[in-house]
C-alpha positions as a printed NumPy array, in Angstrom:
array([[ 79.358, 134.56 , 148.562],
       [ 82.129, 136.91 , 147.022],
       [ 83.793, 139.717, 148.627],
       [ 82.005, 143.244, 148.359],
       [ 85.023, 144.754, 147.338],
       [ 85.419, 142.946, 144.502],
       [ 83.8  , 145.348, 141.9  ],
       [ 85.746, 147.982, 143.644],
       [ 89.023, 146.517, 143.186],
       [ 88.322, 145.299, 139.129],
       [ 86.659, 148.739, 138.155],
       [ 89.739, 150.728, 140.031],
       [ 88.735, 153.977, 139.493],
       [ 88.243, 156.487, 141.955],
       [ 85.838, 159.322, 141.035],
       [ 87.538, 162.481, 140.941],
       [ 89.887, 160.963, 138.969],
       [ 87.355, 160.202, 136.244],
       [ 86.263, 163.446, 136.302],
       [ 89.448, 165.013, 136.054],
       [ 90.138, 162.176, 133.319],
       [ 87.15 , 163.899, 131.757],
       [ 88.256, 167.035, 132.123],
       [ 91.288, 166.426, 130.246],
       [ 90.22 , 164.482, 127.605],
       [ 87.204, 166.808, 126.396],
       [ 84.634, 164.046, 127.213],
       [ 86.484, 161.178, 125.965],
       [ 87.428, 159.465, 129.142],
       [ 83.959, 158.351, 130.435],
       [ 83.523, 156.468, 127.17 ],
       [ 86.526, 154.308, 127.69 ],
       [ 85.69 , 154.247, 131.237],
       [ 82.379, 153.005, 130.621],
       [ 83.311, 150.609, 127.466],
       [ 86.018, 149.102, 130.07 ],
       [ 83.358, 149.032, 133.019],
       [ 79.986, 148.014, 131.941],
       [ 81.614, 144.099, 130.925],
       [ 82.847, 144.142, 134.578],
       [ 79.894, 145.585, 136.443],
       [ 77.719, 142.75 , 134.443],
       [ 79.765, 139.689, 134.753],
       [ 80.7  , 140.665, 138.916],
       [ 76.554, 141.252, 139.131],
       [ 75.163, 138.773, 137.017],
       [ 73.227, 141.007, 135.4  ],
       [ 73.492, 142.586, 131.864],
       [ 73.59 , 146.073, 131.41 ],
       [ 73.962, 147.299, 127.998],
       [ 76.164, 145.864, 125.264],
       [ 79.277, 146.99 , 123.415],
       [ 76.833, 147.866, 121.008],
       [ 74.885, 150.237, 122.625],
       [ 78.242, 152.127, 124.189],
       [ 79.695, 152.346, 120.35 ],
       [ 76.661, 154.316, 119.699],
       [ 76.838, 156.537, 122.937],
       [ 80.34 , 157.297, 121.291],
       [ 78.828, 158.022, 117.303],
       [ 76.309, 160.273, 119.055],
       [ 78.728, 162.011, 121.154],
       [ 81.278, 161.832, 118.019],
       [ 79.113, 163.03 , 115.64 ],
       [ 77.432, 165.588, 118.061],
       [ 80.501, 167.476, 119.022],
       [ 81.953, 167.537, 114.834],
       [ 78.658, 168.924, 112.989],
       [ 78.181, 171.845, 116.033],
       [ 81.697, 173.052, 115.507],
       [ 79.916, 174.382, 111.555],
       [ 77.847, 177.344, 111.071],
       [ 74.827, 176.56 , 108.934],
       [ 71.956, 176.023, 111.612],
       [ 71.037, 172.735, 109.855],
       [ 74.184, 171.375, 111.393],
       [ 74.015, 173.175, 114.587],
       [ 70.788, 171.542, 115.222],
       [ 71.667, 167.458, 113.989],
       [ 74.716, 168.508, 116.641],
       [ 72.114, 169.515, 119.291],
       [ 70.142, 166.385, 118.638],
       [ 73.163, 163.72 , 118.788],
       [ 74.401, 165.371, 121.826],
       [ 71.115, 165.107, 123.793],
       [ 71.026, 161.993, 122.485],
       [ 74.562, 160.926, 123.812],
       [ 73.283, 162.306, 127.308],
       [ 69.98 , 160.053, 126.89 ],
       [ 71.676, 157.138, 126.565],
       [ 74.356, 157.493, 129.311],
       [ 71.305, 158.274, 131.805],
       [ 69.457, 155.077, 130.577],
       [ 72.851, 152.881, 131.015],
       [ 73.   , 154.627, 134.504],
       [ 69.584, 153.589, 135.523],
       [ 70.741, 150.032, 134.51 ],
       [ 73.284, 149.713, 136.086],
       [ 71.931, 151.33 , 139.233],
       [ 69.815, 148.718, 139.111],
       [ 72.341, 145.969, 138.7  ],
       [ 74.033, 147.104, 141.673],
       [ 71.02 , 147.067, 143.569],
       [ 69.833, 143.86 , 143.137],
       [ 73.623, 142.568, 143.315],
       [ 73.81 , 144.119, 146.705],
       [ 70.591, 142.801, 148.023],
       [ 71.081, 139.336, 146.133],
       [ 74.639, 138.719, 147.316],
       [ 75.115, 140.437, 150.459],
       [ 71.246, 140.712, 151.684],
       [ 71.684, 144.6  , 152.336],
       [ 69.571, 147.227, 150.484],
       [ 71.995, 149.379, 148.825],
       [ 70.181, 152.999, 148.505],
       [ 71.147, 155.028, 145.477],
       [ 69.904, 158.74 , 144.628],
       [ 67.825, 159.028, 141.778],
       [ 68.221, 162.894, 140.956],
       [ 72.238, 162.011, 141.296],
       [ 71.7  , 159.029, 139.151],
       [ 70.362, 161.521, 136.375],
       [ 72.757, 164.547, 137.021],
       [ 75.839, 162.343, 137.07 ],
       [ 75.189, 159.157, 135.778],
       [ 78.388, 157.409, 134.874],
       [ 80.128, 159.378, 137.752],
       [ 77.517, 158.512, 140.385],
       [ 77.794, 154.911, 139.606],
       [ 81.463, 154.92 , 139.823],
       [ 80.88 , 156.78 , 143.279],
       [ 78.898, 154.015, 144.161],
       [ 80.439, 151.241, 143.099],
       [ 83.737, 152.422, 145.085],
       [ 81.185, 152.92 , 148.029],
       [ 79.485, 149.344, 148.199],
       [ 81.921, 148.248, 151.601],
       [ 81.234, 151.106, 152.918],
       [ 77.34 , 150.827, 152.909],
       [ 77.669, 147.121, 153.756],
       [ 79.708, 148.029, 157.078],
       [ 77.124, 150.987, 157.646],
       [ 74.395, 148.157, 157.322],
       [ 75.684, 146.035, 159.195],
       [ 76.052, 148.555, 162.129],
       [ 72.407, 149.685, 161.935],
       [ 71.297, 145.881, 162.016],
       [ 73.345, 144.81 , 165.218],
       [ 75.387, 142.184, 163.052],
       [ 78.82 , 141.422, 163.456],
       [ 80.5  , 143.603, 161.52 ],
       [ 84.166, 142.46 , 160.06 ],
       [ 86.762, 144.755, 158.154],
       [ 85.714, 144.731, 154.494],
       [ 88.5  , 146.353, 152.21 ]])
């Protein structure tokens, strides 16, 4: 059995400061974040998320997206539209994969049931996982409370 905290300690991140990293990079950080991520969230859970693949084309959409709505001819305007909802379709299906990863991972290698929100899975997809994923001793130690067990320090 590995340590919970293992994930926590390879990803690294702590979530305000990949929003703020967002912030400051005009959208750009949660790509690298989640090109740099999704490789460590599968090989820690044994499960495959997405591949490099499908984050290169999160980043074309969202690429793409943000250059032809900066024009003024509607045509433009509305290929913009369509990449960026596209971009924001395919971070929320990643999310829901990797919720899912870290759900069975949880259950699988610690025997807890790790409960994640579905409407903040939507809303905030690569920042609720990241939440989450910094939050897995934490639920383990609040599981292990409301089952009676022994419960050790888990940092």
């Amino acid at each position: 059995m590995s340590n919970i905290s293992t994930l926590k300690n390879n990803i690294d991140t702590k979530t305000l400061n990949l929003f703020l990293l967002s912030i400051a990079t005009m959208g750009i950080y949660p790509l690298l974040w989640l090109y740099r991520s999704n490789l460590t969230i599968s090989d820690i859970t044994k499960s495959k998320i997405t591949g490099d693949t499908y984050i290169i084309w999160i980043a074309v959409c969202v690429g793409l997206g943000g250059f032809f709505s900066r024009h003024n001819q509607s045509l433009f305007l509305v290929l913009g539209a369509i990449l960026s909802i596209s971009s924001t379709v395919l971070y929320i299906v990643w999310a829901f994969k990797a919720k899912k990863a870290l759900q069975k991972y949880a259950l699988n290698e610690f025997r807890f049931e790790l409960k994640m929100n579905i409407f903040y899975t939507f809303f905030f997809n690569v920042y609720y996982i990241n939440y989450c994923v910094n939050d897995l001793p934490e639920a383990l130690n609040k599981q292990q409370i409301l089952t009676g067990q022994a419960t050790e320090q888990v940092n």
